[in-house]
């Protein structure tokens, strides 16, 4: 079996990071998070730095030459048109970066390459993945996590959730649905079972 490319998605607060941390600790895998890549590409000298300055203006540059990501986030949270323009800069660059990393990991003979993104389906990552996983978690549990772990207000959580695809679409388009509720042992058991199936075909 060559390197298996697996996309991981799920609603905000569904616990994607906890799932990926477990995988990284227990399996020969490379984990790439689209959000982290986006942040990296907005740093000085990287692909998205100048285009983002052109979009928002020089005032978005902080004294240390980095971009004021908090200011950018507050603008695009209120302005859908600016969010679309920002996405048109960031998302293609992120995908290009990830494709290069996939080739690098193949050469290193890594067994599994995981791509995590909340917009995995919208950005058509299914075209480059062998399989898609959907991390499912009850809405109330997700809301409590976001309140507790990130300090988000209910209004902010509701708006973020409203911008994401419905559960039914995730379920229809993903190959595996992983339940990630309060019982982490149950979540890890599901991961172990699924990962074992890959080794059976190696």
C-alpha atoms as a printed R data frame, in Angstrom:
    type eleno elety resid chain resno       x      y      z
1   ATOM     1    CA   UNK     A     1   0.000  0.000  0.000
2   ATOM     2    CA   UNK     A     2   1.297  3.454 -0.877
3   ATOM     3    CA   UNK     A     3   0.722  6.461  1.354
4   ATOM     4    CA   UNK     A     4  -2.952  6.874  2.196
5   ATOM     5    CA   UNK     A     5  -4.324 10.441  2.089
6   ATOM     6    CA   UNK     A     6  -7.210 11.053  4.499
7   ATOM     7    CA   UNK     A     7  -9.214 14.244  4.829
8   ATOM     8    CA   UNK     A     8 -10.650 15.103  8.243
9   ATOM     9    CA   UNK     A     9 -13.448 17.605  8.698
10  ATOM    10    CA   UNK     A    10 -16.228 18.477 11.114
11  ATOM    11    CA   UNK     A    11 -18.105 21.398 12.575
12  ATOM    12    CA   UNK     A    12 -16.431 24.008 14.745
13  ATOM    13    CA   UNK     A    13 -15.848 22.567 18.238
14  ATOM    14    CA   UNK     A    14 -16.216 18.944 17.109
15  ATOM    15    CA   UNK     A    15 -12.773 18.058 18.479
16  ATOM    16    CA   UNK     A    16 -10.788 17.500 15.271
17  ATOM    17    CA   UNK     A    17  -7.507 18.393 16.997
18  ATOM    18    CA   UNK     A    18  -7.967 15.769 19.734
19  ATOM    19    CA   UNK     A    19  -8.565 13.082 17.089
20  ATOM    20    CA   UNK     A    20  -5.505 14.126 15.091
21  ATOM    21    CA   UNK     A    21  -3.273 14.349 18.171
22  ATOM    22    CA   UNK     A    22  -4.151 10.733 18.975
23  ATOM    23    CA   UNK     A    23  -3.403  9.605 15.422
24  ATOM    24    CA   UNK     A    24  -0.078 11.451 15.372
25  ATOM    25    CA   UNK     A    25   0.988  9.769 18.629
26  ATOM    26    CA   UNK     A    26   0.011  6.233 17.603
27  ATOM    27    CA   UNK     A    27   0.525  5.904 13.843
28  ATOM    28    CA   UNK     A    28   3.167  6.703 11.199
29  ATOM    29    CA   UNK     A    29   1.379  9.780  9.953
30  ATOM    30    CA   UNK     A    30   1.856 13.354  8.839
31  ATOM    31    CA   UNK     A    31  -0.816 15.819  9.959
32  ATOM    32    CA   UNK     A    32  -1.372 19.065  8.076
33  ATOM    33    CA   UNK     A    33  -4.004 21.561  9.248
34  ATOM    34    CA   UNK     A    34  -5.257 23.977  6.606
35  ATOM    35    CA   UNK     A    35  -5.685 26.783  9.191
36  ATOM    36    CA   UNK     A    36  -2.049 26.458 10.300
37  ATOM    37    CA   UNK     A    37  -0.867 26.537  6.684
38  ATOM    38    CA   UNK     A    38  -2.989 29.648  6.067
39  ATOM    39    CA   UNK     A    39  -1.336 31.391  9.043
40  ATOM    40    CA   UNK     A    40   2.115 30.351  7.812
41  ATOM    41    CA   UNK     A    41   1.463 31.685  4.284
42  ATOM    42    CA   UNK     A    42   0.367 35.072  5.687
43  ATOM    43    CA   UNK     A    43   3.759 35.621  7.366
44  ATOM    44    CA   UNK     A    44   6.246 38.124  5.891
45  ATOM    45    CA   UNK     A    45   7.862 36.826  2.721
46  ATOM    46    CA   UNK     A    46   5.313 34.027  2.217
47  ATOM    47    CA   UNK     A    47   2.872 33.619 -0.676
48  ATOM    48    CA   UNK     A    48  -0.189 35.384  0.798
49  ATOM    49    CA   UNK     A    49   1.529 38.252  2.653
50  ATOM    50    CA   UNK     A    50   1.618 40.910 -0.098
51  ATOM    51    CA   UNK     A    51  -1.790 40.009 -1.645
52  ATOM    52    CA   UNK     A    52  -3.447 40.362  1.796
53  ATOM    53    CA   UNK     A    53  -1.812 43.786  2.314
54  ATOM    54    CA   UNK     A    54  -3.088 44.850 -1.125
55  ATOM    55    CA   UNK     A    55  -6.585 43.713 -0.155
56  ATOM    56    CA   UNK     A    56  -6.804 45.425  3.260
57  ATOM    57    CA   UNK     A    57  -4.245 48.210  3.020
58  ATOM    58    CA   UNK     A    58  -0.904 48.966  4.706
59  ATOM    59    CA   UNK     A    59  -2.591 49.695  8.052
60  ATOM    60    CA   UNK     A    60  -3.053 45.929  8.513
61  ATOM    61    CA   UNK     A    61   0.745 45.542  8.994
62  ATOM    62    CA   UNK     A    62   1.881 45.615 12.635
63  ATOM    63    CA   UNK     A    63   5.106 47.211 13.912
64  ATOM    64    CA   UNK     A    64   6.906 43.852 13.790
65  ATOM    65    CA   UNK     A    65   5.882 43.554 10.044
66  ATOM    66    CA   UNK     A    66   3.466 40.690 10.744
67  ATOM    67    CA   UNK     A    67  -0.178 41.038  9.715
68  ATOM    68    CA   UNK     A    68  -2.797 41.977 12.299
69  ATOM    69    CA   UNK     A    69  -4.796 38.753 12.078
70  ATOM    70    CA   UNK     A    70  -7.236 39.828 14.825
71  ATOM    71    CA   UNK     A    71  -8.185 42.941 12.819
72  ATOM    72    CA   UNK     A    72  -8.535 40.899  9.625
73  ATOM    73    CA   UNK     A    73 -10.738 38.351 11.435
74  ATOM    74    CA   UNK     A    74 -13.055 41.043 12.810
75  ATOM    75    CA   UNK     A    75 -13.440 42.631  9.348
76  ATOM    76    CA   UNK     A    76 -14.249 39.408  7.489
77  ATOM    77    CA   UNK     A    77 -16.562 38.276 10.297
78  ATOM    78    CA   UNK     A    78 -18.771 41.287  9.506
79  ATOM    79    CA   UNK     A    79 -18.167 41.586  5.745
80  ATOM    80    CA   UNK     A    80 -18.977 38.567  3.570
81  ATOM    81    CA   UNK     A    81 -17.530 40.160  0.432
82  ATOM    82    CA   UNK     A    82 -14.137 40.752  2.063
83  ATOM    83    CA   UNK     A    83 -14.176 37.198  3.422
84  ATOM    84    CA   UNK     A    84 -14.701 35.894 -0.120
85  ATOM    85    CA   UNK     A    85 -11.788 37.997 -1.420
86  ATOM    86    CA   UNK     A    86  -9.546 36.810  1.425
87  ATOM    87    CA   UNK     A    87 -10.549 33.176  0.819
88  ATOM    88    CA   UNK     A    88  -9.712 33.572 -2.880
89  ATOM    89    CA   UNK     A    89  -6.156 34.528 -1.852
90  ATOM    90    CA   UNK     A    90  -5.633 32.011  0.948
91  ATOM    91    CA   UNK     A    91  -7.353 28.782 -0.115
92  ATOM    92    CA   UNK     A    92  -5.623 28.162 -3.483
93  ATOM    93    CA   UNK     A    93  -2.229 28.903 -1.876
94  ATOM    94    CA   UNK     A    94  -2.966 26.509  1.003
95  ATOM    95    CA   UNK     A    95  -3.962 23.733 -1.398
96  ATOM    96    CA   UNK     A    96  -0.803 24.252 -3.460
97  ATOM    97    CA   UNK     A    97   1.324 24.044 -0.284
98  ATOM    98    CA   UNK     A    98  -0.469 20.870  0.878
99  ATOM    99    CA   UNK     A    99   0.017 19.165 -2.515
100 ATOM   100    CA   UNK     A   100   3.769 19.827 -2.258
101 ATOM   101    CA   UNK     A   101   3.813 18.402  1.288
102 ATOM   102    CA   UNK     A   102   1.986 15.278  0.061
103 ATOM   103    CA   UNK     A   103   4.710 14.674 -2.542
104 ATOM   104    CA   UNK     A   104   7.400 15.208  0.108
105 ATOM   105    CA   UNK     A   105   5.745 12.722  2.501
106 ATOM   106    CA   UNK     A   106   5.388 10.135 -0.279
107 ATOM   107    CA   UNK     A   107   9.141 10.305 -0.851
108 ATOM   108    CA   UNK     A   108   9.686  9.848  2.894
109 ATOM   109    CA   UNK     A   109   7.427  6.753  2.702
110 ATOM   110    CA   UNK     A   110   5.042  8.025  5.365
111 ATOM   111    CA   UNK     A   111   2.094  5.630  5.727
112 ATOM   112    CA   UNK     A   112  -0.704  8.156  6.312
113 ATOM   113    CA   UNK     A   113  -1.163 11.804  5.394
114 ATOM   114    CA   UNK     A   114  -4.039 13.580  7.155
115 ATOM   115    CA   UNK     A   115  -5.430 16.907  5.942
116 ATOM   116    CA   UNK     A   116  -7.632 18.727  8.459
117 ATOM   117    CA   UNK     A   117  -9.903 21.523  7.322
118 ATOM   118    CA   UNK     A   118 -13.344 22.830  8.279
119 ATOM   119    CA   UNK     A   119 -13.782 23.591  4.550
120 ATOM   120    CA   UNK     A   120 -12.592 20.220  3.264
121 ATOM   121    CA   UNK     A   121 -15.721 19.647  1.165
122 ATOM   122    CA   UNK     A   122 -16.182 23.246  0.018
123 ATOM   123    CA   UNK     A   123 -12.564 23.413 -1.178
124 ATOM   124    CA   UNK     A   124 -12.895 20.058 -2.993
125 ATOM   125    CA   UNK     A   125 -10.168 18.262 -1.052
126 ATOM   126    CA   UNK     A   126 -12.096 15.051 -1.773
127 ATOM   127    CA   UNK     A   127 -10.441 15.231 -5.208
128 ATOM   128    CA   UNK     A   128  -7.005 14.589 -3.661
129 ATOM   129    CA   UNK     A   129  -7.983 12.380 -0.709
130 ATOM   130    CA   UNK     A   130  -8.371  8.592 -0.754
131 ATOM   131    CA   UNK     A   131 -10.904  8.858  2.022
132 ATOM   132    CA   UNK     A   132 -12.831 11.485  3.987
133 ATOM   133    CA   UNK     A   133 -13.580 11.366  7.717
134 ATOM   134    CA   UNK     A   134 -16.313 13.405  9.390
135 ATOM   135    CA   UNK     A   135 -15.943 14.115 13.116
136 ATOM   136    CA   UNK     A   136 -19.448 14.336 14.532
137 ATOM   137    CA   UNK     A   137 -20.369 15.822 17.884
138 ATOM   138    CA   UNK     A   138 -23.701 16.973 19.327
139 ATOM   139    CA   UNK     A   139 -24.316 20.697 18.865
140 ATOM   140    CA   UNK     A   140 -24.759 21.328 22.617
141 ATOM   141    CA   UNK     A   141 -21.416 19.655 23.423
142 ATOM   142    CA   UNK     A   142 -19.684 21.674 20.698
143 ATOM   143    CA   UNK     A   143 -21.184 24.918 22.020
144 ATOM   144    CA   UNK     A   144 -20.053 24.140 25.568
145 ATOM   145    CA   UNK     A   145 -16.502 23.379 24.338
146 ATOM   146    CA   UNK     A   146 -16.336 26.670 22.435
147 ATOM   147    CA   UNK     A   147 -17.644 28.646 25.420
148 ATOM   148    CA   UNK     A   148 -15.281 26.942 27.850
149 ATOM   149    CA   UNK     A   149 -12.124 26.393 25.766
150 ATOM   150    CA   UNK     A   150 -12.151 29.461 23.528
151 ATOM   151    CA   UNK     A   151 -14.301 31.908 25.470
152 ATOM   152    CA   UNK     A   152 -16.659 32.484 22.519
153 ATOM   153    CA   UNK     A   153 -20.025 34.168 23.037
154 ATOM   154    CA   UNK     A   154 -23.213 32.317 22.086
155 ATOM   155    CA   UNK     A   155 -23.796 34.814 19.272
156 ATOM   156    CA   UNK     A   156 -20.359 34.170 17.788
157 ATOM   157    CA   UNK     A   157 -20.825 30.383 18.057
158 ATOM   158    CA   UNK     A   158 -24.253 30.518 16.383
159 ATOM   159    CA   UNK     A   159 -22.892 32.608 13.503
160 ATOM   160    CA   UNK     A   160 -19.932 30.279 12.985
161 ATOM   161    CA   UNK     A   161 -22.175 27.227 12.985
162 ATOM   162    CA   UNK     A   162 -24.615 28.868 10.569
163 ATOM   163    CA   UNK     A   163 -21.773 29.325  8.064
164 ATOM   164    CA   UNK     A   164 -20.954 25.613  7.980
165 ATOM   165    CA   UNK     A   165 -22.514 22.853  5.917
166 ATOM   166    CA   UNK     A   166 -25.359 20.871  7.548
167 ATOM   167    CA   UNK     A   167 -24.525 17.522  9.199
168 ATOM   168    CA   UNK     A   168 -26.476 15.693  6.486
169 ATOM   169    CA   UNK     A   169 -24.114 16.920  3.768
170 ATOM   170    CA   UNK     A   170 -21.032 15.888  5.721
171 ATOM   171    CA   UNK     A   171 -22.572 12.465  6.331
172 ATOM   172    CA   UNK     A   172 -23.494 11.994  2.674
173 ATOM   173    CA   UNK     A   173 -20.080 12.965  1.310
174 ATOM   174    CA   UNK     A   174 -17.702 11.424  3.871
175 ATOM   175    CA   UNK     A   175 -16.625  7.764  4.047
176 ATOM   176    CA   UNK     A   176 -16.399  7.530  7.836
177 ATOM   177    CA   UNK     A   177 -18.395  9.214 10.566
178 ATOM   178    CA   UNK     A   178 -16.489  9.328 13.848
179 ATOM   179    CA   UNK     A   179 -18.499 10.101 16.993
180 ATOM   180    CA   UNK     A   180 -16.499 12.369 19.278
181 ATOM   181    CA   UNK     A   181 -18.615 13.066 22.323
182 ATOM   182    CA   UNK     A   182 -17.518 13.340 25.961
183 ATOM   183    CA   UNK     A   183 -16.238  9.743 26.059
184 ATOM   184    CA   UNK     A   184 -12.723 10.033 24.570
185 ATOM   185    CA   UNK     A   185 -12.031  6.317 25.125
186 ATOM   186    CA   UNK     A   186 -14.899  5.545 22.737
187 ATOM   187    CA   UNK     A   187 -13.470  8.018 20.191
188 ATOM   188    CA   UNK     A   188 -10.019  6.385 20.384
189 ATOM   189    CA   UNK     A   189 -11.551  2.931 19.984
190 ATOM   190    CA   UNK     A   190 -13.258  4.004 16.748
191 ATOM   191    CA   UNK     A   191  -9.938  5.386 15.432
192 ATOM   192    CA   UNK     A   192  -8.096  2.156 16.320
193 ATOM   193    CA   UNK     A   193 -10.723  0.030 14.582
194 ATOM   194    CA   UNK     A   194 -10.597  2.108 11.415
195 ATOM   195    CA   UNK     A   195  -6.804  2.317 11.265
196 ATOM   196    CA   UNK     A   196  -6.540 -1.454 11.734
197 ATOM   197    CA   UNK     A   197  -8.579 -1.986  8.557
198 ATOM   198    CA   UNK     A   198  -5.903 -0.193  6.523
199 ATOM   199    CA   UNK     A   199  -3.133 -2.447  7.821
200 ATOM   200    CA   UNK     A   200  -5.144 -5.513  6.792
201 ATOM   201    CA   UNK     A   201  -4.652 -4.517  3.157
202 ATOM   202    CA   UNK     A   202  -0.957 -3.630  3.404
